[in-house]
PDB file of C-alpha atoms in Angstrom:
ATOM      1  CA  UNK A   1     137.878  99.783  74.798  1.00 55.00           C
ATOM      2  CA  UNK A   2     140.619  99.541  72.173  1.00 56.00           C
ATOM      3  CA  UNK A   3     141.259  96.134  70.843  1.00 59.00           C
ATOM      4  CA  UNK A   4     144.902  95.107  71.505  1.00 61.00           C
ATOM      5  CA  UNK A   5     146.962  95.560  68.325  1.00 67.00           C
ATOM      6  CA  UNK A   6     147.639  92.252  66.608  1.00 71.00           C
ATOM      7  CA  UNK A   7     151.271  91.689  65.781  1.00 79.00           C
ATOM      8  CA  UNK A   8     152.188  90.366  62.428  1.00 87.00           C
ATOM      9  CA  UNK A   9     155.213  88.292  61.941  1.00 89.00           C
ATOM     10  CA  UNK A  10     157.560  87.420  59.038  1.00 91.00           C
ATOM     11  CA  UNK A  11     157.857  83.768  58.246  1.00 91.00           C
ATOM     12  CA  UNK A  12     161.379  83.665  59.968  1.00 92.00           C
ATOM     13  CA  UNK A  13     159.834  85.223  63.199  1.00 93.00           C
ATOM     14  CA  UNK A  14     156.816  83.026  63.012  1.00 93.00           C
ATOM     15  CA  UNK A  15     158.665  79.708  62.799  1.00 94.00           C
ATOM     16  CA  UNK A  16     160.084  79.613  66.374  1.00 95.00           C
ATOM     17  CA  UNK A  17     156.834  80.643  67.796  1.00 94.00           C
ATOM     18  CA  UNK A  18     154.699  78.100  65.894  1.00 94.00           C
ATOM     19  CA  UNK A  19     157.377  75.489  66.711  1.00 95.00           C
ATOM     20  CA  UNK A  20     156.976  76.181  70.338  1.00 94.00           C
ATOM     21  CA  UNK A  21     153.095  76.089  69.953  1.00 94.00           C
ATOM     22  CA  UNK A  22     153.416  72.601  68.463  1.00 93.00           C
ATOM     23  CA  UNK A  23     156.045  71.451  71.027  1.00 93.00           C
ATOM     24  CA  UNK A  24     153.697  72.474  73.916  1.00 93.00           C
ATOM     25  CA  UNK A  25     151.075  69.920  72.946  1.00 92.00           C
ATOM     26  CA  UNK A  26     150.044  67.899  69.918  1.00 94.00           C
ATOM     27  CA  UNK A  27     148.457  70.060  67.313  1.00 95.00           C
ATOM     28  CA  UNK A  28     146.675  69.285  63.962  1.00 94.00           C
ATOM     29  CA  UNK A  29     147.362  70.962  60.668  1.00 94.00           C
ATOM     30  CA  UNK A  30     144.143  73.023  60.825  1.00 94.00           C
ATOM     31  CA  UNK A  31     145.018  74.565  64.265  1.00 94.00           C
ATOM     32  CA  UNK A  32     148.567  75.449  63.082  1.00 95.00           C
ATOM     33  CA  UNK A  33     147.321  76.947  59.767  1.00 94.00           C
ATOM     34  CA  UNK A  34     144.769  79.078  61.744  1.00 94.00           C
ATOM     35  CA  UNK A  35     147.522  80.299  64.099  1.00 93.00           C
ATOM     36  CA  UNK A  36     149.864  81.155  61.213  1.00 94.00           C
ATOM     37  CA  UNK A  37     146.993  83.182  59.574  1.00 93.00           C
ATOM     38  CA  UNK A  38     146.626  85.044  62.914  1.00 92.00           C
ATOM     39  CA  UNK A  39     150.286  85.818  62.586  1.00 93.00           C
ATOM     40  CA  UNK A  40     149.542  87.490  59.255  1.00 93.00           C
ATOM     41  CA  UNK A  41     151.195  84.925  57.034  1.00 93.00           C
ATOM     42  CA  UNK A  42     149.676  84.179  53.571  1.00 93.00           C
ATOM     43  CA  UNK A  43     148.681  80.702  52.363  1.00 92.00           C
ATOM     44  CA  UNK A  44     152.114  80.016  50.647  1.00 94.00           C
ATOM     45  CA  UNK A  45     154.150  81.092  53.564  1.00 94.00           C
ATOM     46  CA  UNK A  46     151.953  79.096  56.121  1.00 94.00           C
ATOM     47  CA  UNK A  47     152.138  76.021  53.870  1.00 94.00           C
ATOM     48  CA  UNK A  48     155.949  76.203  53.771  1.00 95.00           C
ATOM     49  CA  UNK A  49     156.162  76.389  57.507  1.00 95.00           C
ATOM     50  CA  UNK A  50     153.687  73.441  57.854  1.00 95.00           C
ATOM     51  CA  UNK A  51     155.739  71.311  55.561  1.00 96.00           C
ATOM     52  CA  UNK A  52     158.914  72.123  57.542  1.00 95.00           C
ATOM     53  CA  UNK A  53     157.155  71.414  60.916  1.00 96.00           C
ATOM     54  CA  UNK A  54     156.008  68.026  59.477  1.00 95.00           C
ATOM     55  CA  UNK A  55     159.498  67.198  58.188  1.00 96.00           C
ATOM     56  CA  UNK A  56     160.892  67.983  61.648  1.00 94.00           C
ATOM     57  CA  UNK A  57     158.227  65.812  63.322  1.00 94.00           C
ATOM     58  CA  UNK A  58     156.738  68.677  65.282  1.00 94.00           C
ATOM     59  CA  UNK A  59     153.522  68.361  63.372  1.00 95.00           C
ATOM     60  CA  UNK A  60     152.184  64.819  62.977  1.00 95.00           C
ATOM     61  CA  UNK A  61     148.556  64.105  62.299  1.00 95.00           C
ATOM     62  CA  UNK A  62     148.821  60.365  63.159  1.00 96.00           C
ATOM     63  CA  UNK A  63     150.460  61.227  66.464  1.00 96.00           C
ATOM     64  CA  UNK A  64     147.782  63.862  67.047  1.00 97.00           C
ATOM     65  CA  UNK A  65     145.025  61.362  66.274  1.00 97.00           C
ATOM     66  CA  UNK A  66     146.476  58.871  68.780  1.00 97.00           C
ATOM     67  CA  UNK A  67     146.971  61.521  71.625  1.00 96.00           C
ATOM     68  CA  UNK A  68     143.460  62.866  71.018  1.00 97.00           C
ATOM     69  CA  UNK A  69     141.727  59.483  71.228  1.00 97.00           C
ATOM     70  CA  UNK A  70     143.761  58.571  74.362  1.00 96.00           C
ATOM     71  CA  UNK A  71     142.868  61.707  76.089  1.00 95.00           C
ATOM     72  CA  UNK A  72     139.195  61.597  75.202  1.00 96.00           C
ATOM     73  CA  UNK A  73     138.901  57.960  76.248  1.00 96.00           C
ATOM     74  CA  UNK A  74     140.819  58.256  79.543  1.00 95.00           C
ATOM     75  CA  UNK A  75     139.838  61.720  80.660  1.00 95.00           C
ATOM     76  CA  UNK A  76     136.513  62.679  79.088  1.00 96.00           C
ATOM     77  CA  UNK A  77     135.254  59.086  78.813  1.00 96.00           C
ATOM     78  CA  UNK A  78     133.874  59.601  75.274  1.00 97.00           C
ATOM     79  CA  UNK A  79     132.689  57.017  72.943  1.00 97.00           C
ATOM     80  CA  UNK A  80     134.100  56.036  69.517  1.00 97.00           C
ATOM     81  CA  UNK A  81     131.409  57.817  67.554  1.00 98.00           C
ATOM     82  CA  UNK A  82     131.963  61.207  69.301  1.00 98.00           C
ATOM     83  CA  UNK A  83     135.745  60.890  68.984  1.00 98.00           C
ATOM     84  CA  UNK A  84     135.560  60.118  65.319  1.00 98.00           C
ATOM     85  CA  UNK A  85     133.161  62.999  64.622  1.00 98.00           C
ATOM     86  CA  UNK A  86     135.515  65.411  66.527  1.00 97.00           C
ATOM     87  CA  UNK A  87     138.548  64.229  64.635  1.00 97.00           C
ATOM     88  CA  UNK A  88     136.634  64.604  61.228  1.00 97.00           C
ATOM     89  CA  UNK A  89     135.787  68.131  62.330  1.00 96.00           C
ATOM     90  CA  UNK A  90     139.442  68.817  62.965  1.00 95.00           C
ATOM     91  CA  UNK A  91     140.199  67.789  59.368  1.00 94.00           C
ATOM     92  CA  UNK A  92     141.992  64.594  60.283  1.00 96.00           C
ATOM     93  CA  UNK A  93     142.170  61.933  57.501  1.00 96.00           C
ATOM     94  CA  UNK A  94     140.261  58.724  57.684  1.00 97.00           C
ATOM     95  CA  UNK A  95     143.556  56.790  57.768  1.00 97.00           C
ATOM     96  CA  UNK A  96     144.829  58.786  60.729  1.00 97.00           C
ATOM     97  CA  UNK A  97     141.551  58.499  62.440  1.00 97.00           C
ATOM     98  CA  UNK A  98     141.634  54.684  61.985  1.00 98.00           C
ATOM     99  CA  UNK A  99     145.169  54.585  63.372  1.00 97.00           C
ATOM    100  CA  UNK A 100     144.203  56.700  66.388  1.00 97.00           C
ATOM    101  CA  UNK A 101     141.144  54.567  67.067  1.00 97.00           C
ATOM    102  CA  UNK A 102     143.396  51.535  67.615  1.00 97.00           C
ATOM    103  CA  UNK A 103     144.566  53.192  70.875  1.00 96.00           C
ATOM    104  CA  UNK A 104     141.243  52.231  72.531  1.00 96.00           C
ATOM    105  CA  UNK A 105     141.421  49.145  74.719  1.00 94.00           C
ATOM    106  CA  UNK A 106     138.005  47.342  74.384  1.00 91.00           C
ATOM    107  CA  UNK A 107     137.894  46.270  78.096  1.00 93.00           C
ATOM    108  CA  UNK A 108     138.722  49.752  79.394  1.00 94.00           C
ATOM    109  CA  UNK A 109     136.243  51.254  76.944  1.00 96.00           C
ATOM    110  CA  UNK A 110     133.377  49.056  78.131  1.00 95.00           C
ATOM    111  CA  UNK A 111     134.361  49.724  81.713  1.00 95.00           C
ATOM    112  CA  UNK A 112     134.260  53.561  81.024  1.00 96.00           C
ATOM    113  CA  UNK A 113     130.814  53.154  79.601  1.00 97.00           C
ATOM    114  CA  UNK A 114     129.615  51.214  82.710  1.00 95.00           C
ATOM    115  CA  UNK A 115     131.316  53.788  85.033  1.00 95.00           C
ATOM    116  CA  UNK A 116     129.673  56.672  83.141  1.00 96.00           C
ATOM    117  CA  UNK A 117     126.431  54.975  83.283  1.00 96.00           C
ATOM    118  CA  UNK A 118     126.427  54.217  87.000  1.00 95.00           C
ATOM    119  CA  UNK A 119     127.598  57.731  87.776  1.00 95.00           C
ATOM    120  CA  UNK A 120     124.768  59.267  85.659  1.00 96.00           C
ATOM    121  CA  UNK A 121     122.170  56.661  87.125  1.00 94.00           C
ATOM    122  CA  UNK A 122     122.971  57.831  90.620  1.00 94.00           C
ATOM    123  CA  UNK A 123     122.075  61.348  89.838  1.00 95.00           C
ATOM    124  CA  UNK A 124     119.072  60.753  87.396  1.00 91.00           C
ATOM    125  CA  UNK A 125     115.957  61.900  89.049  1.00 93.00           C
ATOM    126  CA  UNK A 126     113.416  60.173  86.744  1.00 89.00           C
ATOM    127  CA  UNK A 127     111.415  57.551  88.612  1.00 91.00           C
ATOM    128  CA  UNK A 128     109.637  56.032  85.629  1.00 92.00           C
ATOM    129  CA  UNK A 129     111.930  53.077  84.544  1.00 90.00           C
ATOM    130  CA  UNK A 130     111.151  53.336  80.828  1.00 92.00           C
ATOM    131  CA  UNK A 131     111.761  57.165  80.776  1.00 95.00           C
ATOM    132  CA  UNK A 132     114.907  56.722  82.999  1.00 94.00           C
ATOM    133  CA  UNK A 133     116.297  54.146  80.596  1.00 94.00           C
ATOM    134  CA  UNK A 134     115.491  56.623  77.662  1.00 96.00           C
ATOM    135  CA  UNK A 135     117.277  59.470  79.393  1.00 96.00           C
ATOM    136  CA  UNK A 136     120.387  57.267  80.228  1.00 96.00           C
ATOM    137  CA  UNK A 137     120.475  56.124  76.619  1.00 97.00           C
ATOM    138  CA  UNK A 138     120.273  59.667  75.371  1.00 97.00           C
ATOM    139  CA  UNK A 139     123.102  60.749  77.740  1.00 97.00           C
ATOM    140  CA  UNK A 140     125.425  57.915  76.596  1.00 97.00           C
ATOM    141  CA  UNK A 141     124.524  58.495  72.878  1.00 97.00           C
ATOM    142  CA  UNK A 142     125.565  62.098  73.195  1.00 97.00           C
ATOM    143  CA  UNK A 143     128.878  60.806  74.810  1.00 97.00           C
ATOM    144  CA  UNK A 144     129.372  58.929  71.599  1.00 97.00           C
ATOM    145  CA  UNK A 145     128.842  55.352  72.628  1.00 97.00           C
ATOM    146  CA  UNK A 146     127.403  52.778  70.280  1.00 97.00           C
ATOM    147  CA  UNK A 147     123.780  51.652  70.622  1.00 96.00           C
ATOM    148  CA  UNK A 148     124.431  48.022  71.152  1.00 96.00           C
ATOM    149  CA  UNK A 149     126.977  48.668  73.958  1.00 96.00           C
ATOM    150  CA  UNK A 150     124.611  51.083  75.610  1.00 96.00           C
ATOM    151  CA  UNK A 151     121.946  48.366  75.560  1.00 96.00           C
ATOM    152  CA  UNK A 152     124.349  45.825  77.020  1.00 95.00           C
ATOM    153  CA  UNK A 153     125.435  48.161  79.772  1.00 95.00           C
ATOM    154  CA  UNK A 154     121.779  49.051  80.635  1.00 94.00           C
ATOM    155  CA  UNK A 155     120.916  45.391  80.780  1.00 92.00           C
ATOM    156  CA  UNK A 156     123.969  44.740  83.046  1.00 87.00           C
ATOM    157  CA  UNK A 157     122.907  47.606  85.195  1.00 82.00           C
ATOM    158  CA  UNK A 158     119.433  46.202  85.392  1.00 77.00           C
ATOM    159  CA  UNK A 159     120.661  42.858  86.483  1.00 75.00           C
ATOM    160  CA  UNK A 160     122.913  44.362  89.271  1.00 70.00           C
ATOM    161  CA  UNK A 161     119.772  46.239  90.564  1.00 63.00           C
ATOM    162  CA  UNK A 162     117.809  43.130  90.747  1.00 63.00           C
ATOM    163  CA  UNK A 163     120.515  41.210  92.399  1.00 63.00           C
ATOM    164  CA  UNK A 164     120.694  44.063  94.908  1.00 54.00           C
ATOM    165  CA  UNK A 165     117.035  43.674  95.840  1.00 53.00           C
ATOM    166  CA  UNK A 166     117.293  39.965  96.654  1.00 45.00           C
TER     167      UNK A 166
END
């Protein structure tokens, strides 16, 4: 099988394509730079286009961080640690990460944690309570939740279980 031939673009041809790429959904600088490299542009050409996109507000790291945080909290139900880690991997500055993390509503965040825990608890097959608690803790840790909140949620779940038995 022949690989499809990659098309290379001049900077003036690449600009409308990359502008549409940015307009479709929030992008970060790293993604845009990678896409411009795919288009066959060199570092200087890509840099100039990125500056232009930023000036025209098509590329905004702060806005990207906010949208990313909102999406991961509302849809994926991720915890703060995982979100921060993912943003760092995407090359987002600490300042923009801090701004993005302000999008998290504390009450909704804890409710997400409880909902995720209850959902996982319903499908967890482990019978041994200590091992079950360990498995649930591990699951929530991978989701990015903080240990103190996980302990609180597990304690809340334990209280509910005891009340249900009365």
